PDB file of C-alpha atoms in Angstrom:
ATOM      1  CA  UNK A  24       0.000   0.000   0.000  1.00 94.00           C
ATOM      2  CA  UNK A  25       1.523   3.224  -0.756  1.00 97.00           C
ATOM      3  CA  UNK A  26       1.719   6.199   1.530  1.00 98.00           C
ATOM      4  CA  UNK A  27      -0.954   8.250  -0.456  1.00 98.00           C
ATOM      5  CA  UNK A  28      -3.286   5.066  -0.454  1.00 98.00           C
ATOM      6  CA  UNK A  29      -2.880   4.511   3.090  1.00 98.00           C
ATOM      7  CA  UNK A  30      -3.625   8.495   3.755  1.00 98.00           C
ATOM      8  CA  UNK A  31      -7.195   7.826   2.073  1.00 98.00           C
ATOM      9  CA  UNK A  32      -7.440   5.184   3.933  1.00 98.00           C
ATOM     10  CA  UNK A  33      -6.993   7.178   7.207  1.00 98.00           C
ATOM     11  CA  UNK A  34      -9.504   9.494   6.362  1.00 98.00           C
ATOM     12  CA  UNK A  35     -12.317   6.638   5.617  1.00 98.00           C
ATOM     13  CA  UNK A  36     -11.232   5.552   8.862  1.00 98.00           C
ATOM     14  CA  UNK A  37     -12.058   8.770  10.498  1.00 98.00           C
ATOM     15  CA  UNK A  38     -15.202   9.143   8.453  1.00 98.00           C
ATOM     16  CA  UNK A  39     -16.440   5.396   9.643  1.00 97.00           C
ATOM     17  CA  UNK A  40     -15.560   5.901  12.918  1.00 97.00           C
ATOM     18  CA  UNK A  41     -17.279   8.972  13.300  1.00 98.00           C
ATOM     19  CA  UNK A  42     -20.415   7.065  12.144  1.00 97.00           C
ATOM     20  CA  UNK A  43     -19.740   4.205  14.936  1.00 96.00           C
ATOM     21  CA  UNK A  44     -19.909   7.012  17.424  1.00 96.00           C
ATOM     22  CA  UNK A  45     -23.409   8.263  16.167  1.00 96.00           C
ATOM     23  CA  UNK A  46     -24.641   4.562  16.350  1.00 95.00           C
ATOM     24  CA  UNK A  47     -23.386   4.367  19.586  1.00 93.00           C
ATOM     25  CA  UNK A  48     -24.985   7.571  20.899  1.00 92.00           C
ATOM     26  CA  UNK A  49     -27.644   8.021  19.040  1.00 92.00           C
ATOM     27  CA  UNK A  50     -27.014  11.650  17.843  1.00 91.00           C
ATOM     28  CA  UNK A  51     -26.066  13.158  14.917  1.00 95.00           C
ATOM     29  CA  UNK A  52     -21.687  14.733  15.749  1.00 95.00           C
ATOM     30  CA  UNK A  53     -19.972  17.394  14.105  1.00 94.00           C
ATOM     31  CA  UNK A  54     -17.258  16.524  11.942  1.00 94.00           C
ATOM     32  CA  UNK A  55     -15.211  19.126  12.635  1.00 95.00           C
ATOM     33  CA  UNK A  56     -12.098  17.471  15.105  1.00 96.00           C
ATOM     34  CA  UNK A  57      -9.145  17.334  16.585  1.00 95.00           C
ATOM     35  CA  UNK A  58      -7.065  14.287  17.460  1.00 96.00           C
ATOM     36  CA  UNK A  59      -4.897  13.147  20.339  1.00 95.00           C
ATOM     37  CA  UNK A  60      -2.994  10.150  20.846  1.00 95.00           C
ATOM     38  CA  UNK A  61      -3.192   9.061  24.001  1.00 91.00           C
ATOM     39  CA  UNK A  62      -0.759   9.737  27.126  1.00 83.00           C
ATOM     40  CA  UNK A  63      -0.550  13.198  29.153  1.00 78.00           C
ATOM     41  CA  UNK A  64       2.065  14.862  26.850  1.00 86.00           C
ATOM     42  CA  UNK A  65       0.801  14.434  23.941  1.00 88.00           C
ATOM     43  CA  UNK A  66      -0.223  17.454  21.794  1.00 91.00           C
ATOM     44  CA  UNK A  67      -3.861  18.164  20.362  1.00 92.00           C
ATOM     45  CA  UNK A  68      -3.348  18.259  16.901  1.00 95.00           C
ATOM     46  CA  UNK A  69      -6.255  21.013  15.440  1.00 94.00           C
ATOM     47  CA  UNK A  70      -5.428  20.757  11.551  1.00 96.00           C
ATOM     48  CA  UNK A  71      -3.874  18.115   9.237  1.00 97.00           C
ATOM     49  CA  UNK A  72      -4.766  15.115  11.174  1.00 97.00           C
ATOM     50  CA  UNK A  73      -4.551  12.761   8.754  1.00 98.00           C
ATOM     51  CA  UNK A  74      -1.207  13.739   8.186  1.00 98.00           C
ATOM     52  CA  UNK A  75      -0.550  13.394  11.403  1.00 98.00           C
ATOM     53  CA  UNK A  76      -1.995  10.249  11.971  1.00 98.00           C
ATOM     54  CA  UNK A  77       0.246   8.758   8.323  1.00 98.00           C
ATOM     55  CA  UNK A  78       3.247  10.190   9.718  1.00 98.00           C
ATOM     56  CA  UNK A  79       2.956   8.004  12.900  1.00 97.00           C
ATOM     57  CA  UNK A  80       1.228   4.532  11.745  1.00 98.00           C
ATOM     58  CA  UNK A  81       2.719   4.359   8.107  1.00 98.00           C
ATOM     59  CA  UNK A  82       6.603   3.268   7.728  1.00 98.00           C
ATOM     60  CA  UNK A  83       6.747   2.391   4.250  1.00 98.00           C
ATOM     61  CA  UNK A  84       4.931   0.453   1.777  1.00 97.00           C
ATOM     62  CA  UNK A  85       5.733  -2.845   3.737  1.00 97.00           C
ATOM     63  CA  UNK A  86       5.714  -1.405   7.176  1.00 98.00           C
ATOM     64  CA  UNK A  87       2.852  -0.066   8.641  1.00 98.00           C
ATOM     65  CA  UNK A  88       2.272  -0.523  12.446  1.00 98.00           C
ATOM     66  CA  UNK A  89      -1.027  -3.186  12.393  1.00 97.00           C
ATOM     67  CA  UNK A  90      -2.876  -2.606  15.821  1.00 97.00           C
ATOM     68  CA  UNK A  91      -3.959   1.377  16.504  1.00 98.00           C
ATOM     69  CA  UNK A  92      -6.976   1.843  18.763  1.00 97.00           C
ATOM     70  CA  UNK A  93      -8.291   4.735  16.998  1.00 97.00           C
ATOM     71  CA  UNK A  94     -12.286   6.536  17.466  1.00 97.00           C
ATOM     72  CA  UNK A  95     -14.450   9.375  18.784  1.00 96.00           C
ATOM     73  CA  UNK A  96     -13.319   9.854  22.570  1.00 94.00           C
ATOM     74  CA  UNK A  97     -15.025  12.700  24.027  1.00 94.00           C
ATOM     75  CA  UNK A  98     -16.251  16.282  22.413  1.00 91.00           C
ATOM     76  CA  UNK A  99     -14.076  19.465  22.715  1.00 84.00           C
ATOM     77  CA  UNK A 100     -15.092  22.793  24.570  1.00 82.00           C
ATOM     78  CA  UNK A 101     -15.680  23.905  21.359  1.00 89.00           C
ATOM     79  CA  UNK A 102     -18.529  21.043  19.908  1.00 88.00           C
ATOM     80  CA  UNK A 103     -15.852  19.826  18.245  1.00 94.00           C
ATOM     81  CA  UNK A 104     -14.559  15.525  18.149  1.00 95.00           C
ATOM     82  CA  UNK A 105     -11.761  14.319  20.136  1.00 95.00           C
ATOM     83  CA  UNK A 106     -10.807  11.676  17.962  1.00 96.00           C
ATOM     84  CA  UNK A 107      -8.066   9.702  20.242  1.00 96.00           C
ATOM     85  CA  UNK A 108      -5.638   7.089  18.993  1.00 96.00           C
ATOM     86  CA  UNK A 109      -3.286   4.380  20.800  1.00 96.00           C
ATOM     87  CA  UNK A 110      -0.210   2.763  19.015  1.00 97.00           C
ATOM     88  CA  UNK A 111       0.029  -0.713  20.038  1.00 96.00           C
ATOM     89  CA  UNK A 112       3.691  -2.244  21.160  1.00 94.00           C
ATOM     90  CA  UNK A 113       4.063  -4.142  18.193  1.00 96.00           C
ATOM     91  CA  UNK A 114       6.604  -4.530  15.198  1.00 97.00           C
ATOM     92  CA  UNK A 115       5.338  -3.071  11.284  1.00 98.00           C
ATOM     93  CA  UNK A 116       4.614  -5.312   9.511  1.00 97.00           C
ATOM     94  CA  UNK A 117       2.367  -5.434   5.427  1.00 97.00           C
ATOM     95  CA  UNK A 118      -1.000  -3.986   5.705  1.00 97.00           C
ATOM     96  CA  UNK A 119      -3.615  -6.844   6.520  1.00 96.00           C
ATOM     97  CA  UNK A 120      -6.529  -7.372   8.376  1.00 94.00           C
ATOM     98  CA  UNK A 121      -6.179  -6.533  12.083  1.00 94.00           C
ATOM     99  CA  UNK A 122      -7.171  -8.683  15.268  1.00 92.00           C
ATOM    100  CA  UNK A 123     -10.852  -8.098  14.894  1.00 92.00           C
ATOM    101  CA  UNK A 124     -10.899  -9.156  11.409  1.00 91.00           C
ATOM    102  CA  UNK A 125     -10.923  -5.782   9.590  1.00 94.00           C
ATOM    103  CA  UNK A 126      -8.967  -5.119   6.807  1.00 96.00           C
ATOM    104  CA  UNK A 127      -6.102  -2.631   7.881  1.00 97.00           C
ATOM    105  CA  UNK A 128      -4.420  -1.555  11.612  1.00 98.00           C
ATOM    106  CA  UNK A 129      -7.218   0.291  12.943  1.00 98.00           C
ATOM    107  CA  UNK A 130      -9.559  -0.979  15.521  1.00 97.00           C
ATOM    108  CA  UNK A 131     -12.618   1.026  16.093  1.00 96.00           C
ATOM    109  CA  UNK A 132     -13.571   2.328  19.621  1.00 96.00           C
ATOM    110  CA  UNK A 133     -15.682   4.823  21.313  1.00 95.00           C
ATOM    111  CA  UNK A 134     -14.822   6.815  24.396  1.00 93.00           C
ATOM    112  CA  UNK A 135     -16.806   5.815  27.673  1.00 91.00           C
ATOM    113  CA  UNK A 136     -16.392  10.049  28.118  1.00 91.00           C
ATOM    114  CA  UNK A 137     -18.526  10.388  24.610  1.00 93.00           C
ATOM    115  CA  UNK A 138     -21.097   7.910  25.719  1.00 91.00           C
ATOM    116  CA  UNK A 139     -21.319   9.629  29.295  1.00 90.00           C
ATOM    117  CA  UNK A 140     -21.379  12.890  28.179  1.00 88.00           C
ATOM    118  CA  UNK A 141     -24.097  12.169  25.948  1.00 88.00           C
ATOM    119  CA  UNK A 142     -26.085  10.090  28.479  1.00 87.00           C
ATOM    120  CA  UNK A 143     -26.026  13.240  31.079  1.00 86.00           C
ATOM    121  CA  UNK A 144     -23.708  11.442  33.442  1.00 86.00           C
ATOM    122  CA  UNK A 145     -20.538  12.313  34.973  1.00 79.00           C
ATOM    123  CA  UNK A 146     -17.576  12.154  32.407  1.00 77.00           C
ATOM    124  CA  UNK A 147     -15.018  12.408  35.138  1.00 66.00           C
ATOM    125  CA  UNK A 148     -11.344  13.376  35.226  1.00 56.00           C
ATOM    126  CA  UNK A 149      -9.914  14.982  32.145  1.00 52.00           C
ATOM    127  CA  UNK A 150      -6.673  13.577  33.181  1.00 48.00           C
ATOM    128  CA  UNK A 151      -5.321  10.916  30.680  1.00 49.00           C
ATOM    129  CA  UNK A 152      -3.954   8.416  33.584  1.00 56.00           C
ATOM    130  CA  UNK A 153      -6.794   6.218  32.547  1.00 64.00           C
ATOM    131  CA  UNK A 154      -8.843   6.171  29.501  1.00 77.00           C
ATOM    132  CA  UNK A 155     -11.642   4.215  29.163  1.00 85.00           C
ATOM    133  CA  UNK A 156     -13.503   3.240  25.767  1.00 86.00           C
ATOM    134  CA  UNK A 157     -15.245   0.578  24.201  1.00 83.00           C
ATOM    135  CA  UNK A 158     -14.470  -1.841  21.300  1.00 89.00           C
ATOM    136  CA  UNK A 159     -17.650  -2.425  19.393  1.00 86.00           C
ATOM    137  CA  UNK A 160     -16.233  -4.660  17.109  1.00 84.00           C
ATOM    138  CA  UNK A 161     -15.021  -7.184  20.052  1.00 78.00           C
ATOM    139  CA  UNK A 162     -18.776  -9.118  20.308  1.00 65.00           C
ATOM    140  CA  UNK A 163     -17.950 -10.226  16.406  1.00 63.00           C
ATOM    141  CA  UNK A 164     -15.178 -12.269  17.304  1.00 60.00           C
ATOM    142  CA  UNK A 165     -15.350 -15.952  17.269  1.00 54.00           C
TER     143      UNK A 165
END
């Protein structure tokens, strides 16, 4: 996969996961965002996210990191997304299909934050010590 494929591929990634967060919380979100990956010093990244995002996950053609927890994890002051991302420990390797069974390194979550915040209940500490989320994909697996 070539860098410029795997950008578009990023950016249906964002799209899709944007949709899993409506499903999730039955409302319509913005898609205006911002992106984080997790851990308390990292920056919040307010333009060229996919970029961003390419620059961190994609290696080369044949080396592209294969597990990245990646979704909608809370809304900004603003109304806008915090899209959050985590970088699993392991080696690059060719694009594939991930541990859930979807094709690429991305596996789709939604914040527990998001789904609070929408409920009306507490969202609690903004700190990033612990983040909690859910992997919708995870009741699929055999």
């Amino acid at each position: 996969m070539t860098r410029e494929e795997f950008a578009s591929f990023v950016e249906e990634t964002l799209e899709e996961v944007i949709r899993l967060a409506e499903q999730k919380c039955g409302n319509a979100l913005p898609r205006l965002y911002i992106f984080k990956w997790l851990g308390r010093t990292q920056p919040l990244i307010t333009q060229n996210v996919v970029e961003y995002i390419v620059q961190r996950v994609f290696v080369d053609e044949e080396h592209i990191y294969p597990c990245v927890d990646i979704g909608v994890g809370d809304l900004g002051d603003d109304g806008s997304l915090l899209i959050v991302g985590n970088v699993a420990g392991y080696a690059p390797r060719p694009f594939g299909e991930n541990w859930t069974g979807r094709k690429g390194p991305f596996v789709r979550i939604v914040g527990a934050a998001l789904l609070n915040r929408i409920a009306g209940r507490p969202v609690g500490s903004s700190t990033d010590d612990v983040f909690g989320y859910i992997i919708p994909d995870m009741p699929n697996l055999k």
